[in-house]
Coordinates of C-alpha atoms in Angstrom, one line a residue:
Chain B
D383 CA 102.4 99.0 69.1
Q384 CA 100.9 99.2 72.7
Q385 CA 100.8 96.2 74.7
V386 CA 98.5 98.1 77.3
K387 CA 95.6 100.2 76.1
Q388 CA 93.2 102.6 78.0
N389 CA 91.0 103.5 75.2
S390 CA 89.4 106.2 77.2
P391 CA 91.7 109.2 77.7
S392 CA 89.0 110.9 80.1
L393 CA 85.7 109.8 82.0
S394 CA 83.4 112.2 83.8
V395 CA 81.4 110.8 86.8
Q396 CA 78.7 112.0 89.1
E397 CA 79.6 111.9 92.7
G398 CA 78.0 108.8 94.5
R399 CA 77.6 106.8 90.7
I400 CA 80.1 104.2 89.8
S401 CA 83.0 104.7 87.9
I402 CA 84.2 101.9 85.5
L403 CA 87.9 102.3 84.0
N404 CA 88.7 99.7 81.3
C405 CA 92.2 98.5 80.2
D406 CA 92.9 96.0 77.4
Y407 CA 96.2 94.2 76.6
T408 CA 97.5 92.3 73.7
N409 CA 100.4 90.0 75.2
S410 CA 98.8 87.0 76.6
M411 CA 102.1 86.1 78.9
F412 CA 100.9 88.9 81.0
D413 CA 99.7 87.5 84.4
Y414 CA 99.9 90.2 86.9
F415 CA 98.3 93.6 86.9
L416 CA 97.9 96.5 88.9
W417 CA 96.0 100.0 88.6
Y418 CA 97.6 103.1 90.0
K419 CA 96.2 106.6 90.5
K420 CA 98.1 109.8 89.9
Y421 CA 97.6 113.3 91.3
P422 CA 99.5 116.4 89.2
A423 CA 102.9 116.9 90.5
E424 CA 103.0 113.7 92.6
G425 CA 104.3 110.2 91.7
P426 CA 101.4 107.3 91.0
T427 CA 100.0 105.6 93.9
F428 CA 99.2 102.0 94.1
L429 CA 95.8 101.1 94.3
I430 CA 95.1 97.5 94.1
S431 CA 96.3 94.4 92.2
I432 CA 95.1 91.0 90.6
S433 CA 97.0 88.1 89.5
S434 CA 95.8 85.9 86.7
I435 CA 94.4 83.1 88.9
K436 CA 91.5 85.4 90.0
D437 CA 89.0 87.2 88.2
K438 CA 88.1 89.5 90.8
N439 CA 90.0 91.4 93.7
E440 CA 88.3 93.9 96.0
D441 CA 89.4 96.5 98.3
G442 CA 86.9 98.6 100.1
R443 CA 85.4 101.2 97.5
F444 CA 87.6 99.6 94.5
T445 CA 87.2 96.3 92.6
V446 CA 89.6 95.0 89.8
F447 CA 88.0 92.6 87.4
L448 CA 89.8 90.5 85.0
N449 CA 88.8 88.5 82.1
K450 CA 91.8 86.8 80.8
S451 CA 90.0 85.3 77.6
A452 CA 89.3 88.7 76.5
K453 CA 92.6 90.3 77.7
H454 CA 90.4 92.7 79.6
L455 CA 90.4 94.3 83.1
S456 CA 88.4 97.0 84.8
L457 CA 88.4 99.0 87.7
H458 CA 85.4 99.8 89.4
I459 CA 85.1 102.6 92.1
V460 CA 81.8 102.5 94.1
P461 CA 80.7 105.2 95.2
S462 CA 82.8 107.7 93.2
Q463 CA 84.3 110.6 95.3
P464 CA 85.6 114.1 94.4
G465 CA 88.9 113.3 95.7
D466 CA 88.9 110.2 93.2
S467 CA 89.4 112.7 90.8
A468 CA 93.2 111.8 89.1
V469 CA 94.8 109.9 86.4
Y470 CA 94.3 106.2 86.6
F471 CA 96.9 103.9 84.8
C472 CA 96.6 100.3 84.7
A473 CA 100.1 98.2 84.4
A474 CA 100.7 94.6 83.3
S475 CA 103.8 92.2 84.0
A476 CA 104.8 89.0 82.6
D477 CA 107.8 88.4 84.4
S478 CA 108.2 86.2 87.5
Y479 CA 109.4 89.0 89.9
G480 CA 106.5 91.2 88.8
Q481 CA 108.8 94.1 87.7
N482 CA 109.2 95.4 84.3
F483 CA 105.6 96.6 84.2
V484 CA 104.0 98.2 81.0
F485 CA 102.0 100.8 81.8
G486 CA 98.9 102.0 79.8
P487 CA 98.4 105.8 78.6
G488 CA 96.0 106.6 81.7
T489 CA 92.4 107.9 81.8
R490 CA 91.5 111.0 83.4
L491 CA 88.8 110.5 85.9
S492 CA 86.8 113.6 86.9
V493 CA 84.3 113.0 89.7
L494 CA 81.8 116.0 89.5
P495 CA 80.1 116.9 92.8
Chain T
K967 CA 107.6 106.6 107.6
A968 CA 109.4 108.6 105.0
G969 CA 108.2 108.0 101.3
V970 CA 110.4 107.5 98.4
T971 CA 112.7 110.6 97.9
Q972 CA 113.9 111.9 94.3
T973 CA 116.4 114.6 93.8
P974 CA 116.3 117.1 92.0
R975 CA 112.6 117.6 91.7
Y976 CA 113.6 120.0 88.6
L977 CA 116.4 120.1 86.3
I978 CA 117.1 122.0 83.1
K979 CA 120.0 120.9 80.8
T980 CA 121.2 121.6 77.4
R981 CA 121.8 119.3 74.7
G982 CA 124.6 116.9 74.9
Q983 CA 125.2 117.4 78.7
Q984 CA 124.8 114.2 81.0
V985 CA 122.8 114.3 84.1
T986 CA 122.5 112.1 87.3
L987 CA 119.2 111.6 89.4
S988 CA 118.8 110.0 92.4
C989 CA 116.1 107.9 94.4
S990 CA 116.0 106.8 98.1
P991 CA 113.8 104.1 98.7
I992 CA 111.6 103.7 101.9
S993 CA 113.6 102.1 104.5
G994 CA 113.5 98.1 103.9
H995 CA 112.8 98.6 100.3
R996 CA 115.5 96.7 98.2
S997 CA 114.1 96.8 94.8
V998 CA 114.2 100.3 93.1
S999 CA 112.4 100.6 89.1
W1000 CA 112.9 103.5 87.1
Y1001 CA 110.1 104.9 84.7
Q1002 CA 110.4 107.8 82.3
Q1003 CA 106.9 109.3 81.8
T1004 CA 106.1 111.6 78.7
P1005 CA 102.6 112.9 77.5
G1006 CA 102.9 110.9 74.3
Q1007 CA 104.4 107.5 75.6
G1008 CA 103.1 107.5 79.1
L1009 CA 105.0 105.3 81.5
Q1010 CA 108.0 103.6 80.2
F1011 CA 110.1 101.0 82.3
L1012 CA 113.7 101.9 82.2
F1013 CA 115.5 99.4 84.7
E1014 CA 115.2 97.6 87.9
Y1015 CA 117.6 97.1 90.4
F1016 CA 117.6 94.7 93.3
S1017 CA 120.7 94.1 95.9
E1018 CA 122.8 96.3 93.6
T1019 CA 122.1 94.3 90.7
Q1020 CA 120.4 95.4 87.7
R1021 CA 117.6 92.6 87.3
N1022 CA 115.4 94.0 84.6
K1023 CA 116.0 96.3 81.5
G1024 CA 113.7 98.2 79.5
N1025 CA 114.0 99.2 75.7
F1026 CA 115.8 102.3 76.3
P1027 CA 119.4 103.0 74.5
G1028 CA 122.7 102.7 76.4
R1029 CA 122.9 106.2 77.1
F1030 CA 120.6 105.3 80.1
S1031 CA 122.0 103.5 82.8
G1032 CA 121.8 103.1 86.6
R1033 CA 123.3 101.8 89.6
Q1034 CA 122.2 100.7 93.3
F1035 CA 124.4 101.2 96.2
S1036 CA 124.7 98.9 99.2
N1037 CA 122.1 101.0 101.2
S1038 CA 119.7 100.5 98.3
R1039 CA 119.6 104.0 97.1
S1040 CA 119.7 104.4 93.2
E1041 CA 121.0 106.6 90.9
M1042 CA 120.1 107.1 87.3
N1043 CA 122.2 108.4 84.7
V1044 CA 121.6 110.0 81.1
S1045 CA 124.4 110.7 79.1
T1046 CA 124.7 112.8 75.6
L1047 CA 121.1 114.5 76.4
E1048 CA 118.7 114.8 73.7
L1049 CA 115.7 117.1 73.4
G1050 CA 113.5 113.7 73.6
D1051 CA 115.0 113.1 77.0
S1052 CA 112.7 115.8 78.4
A1053 CA 110.1 113.9 80.7
L1054 CA 109.3 113.3 84.2
Y1055 CA 111.5 110.5 85.8
L1056 CA 109.7 108.5 88.2
C1057 CA 111.3 105.7 90.7
A1058 CA 109.4 103.2 92.4
T1059 CA 110.4 100.9 95.2
S1060 CA 109.1 97.7 96.7
M1061 CA 109.9 95.3 99.3
G1062 CA 109.8 92.6 96.8
G1063 CA 106.3 91.1 97.2
L1064 CA 103.9 91.5 94.4
N1065 CA 100.9 92.0 96.6
Y1066 CA 102.2 95.4 98.0
G1067 CA 102.7 97.1 94.5
Y1068 CA 105.2 99.5 94.3
T1069 CA 105.7 103.0 96.0
F1070 CA 106.4 105.9 93.5
G1071 CA 108.6 109.1 94.3
S1072 CA 107.4 112.4 93.2
G1073 CA 109.7 112.5 90.4
T1074 CA 112.3 114.4 88.7
R1075 CA 111.1 116.8 85.9
L1076 CA 114.1 116.9 83.2
T1077 CA 113.8 119.6 80.6
V1078 CA 116.6 119.5 77.9
V1079 CA 116.9 122.4 76.1

């Protein structure tokens, strides 16, 4: 049973528009969340994090929203650029050290020029 | 500064053999986590080491083990290899603060034949 779900395996967006990547989780004990992006043949790269005490965190073009009651988080990329084309993973953790992250299966984002 | 270094990049082993993978963290990073990535299961947490001690462990059989040395370098060992162990093995290192996220290496691609 997947504790972290990313129900869209892929997403295509036009350059300059908004990309919205969604993530749902089932474990109510999760209280820390990360987003990573991964290019082929490279390890994942940390993008942005959010803890359960917040509902929004912003870093440049990237904004993560957390809805704890719905057990849902989303990553917004505005404006989308072709270089954003990658696989995006959300990850959640319940332990106090923030380790033992459970990763979603990923969403492949394609930003079309 | 140098990133997270994983060696070797590629490895081919036969069933029943054992394998050792290495991860050298970024200088100053004392936490090293190991993940297995497969197309069907996504990224799955194996274990995490901090100051030479295993601090967290995922749900993998005892054939998967690891250790960390005083210089924070970590090794992961898989004994009695099975075909299903074929995967990309990633290590992620961290200074320890949740706000920094984790830096991943490029991984070791293990193929078991």
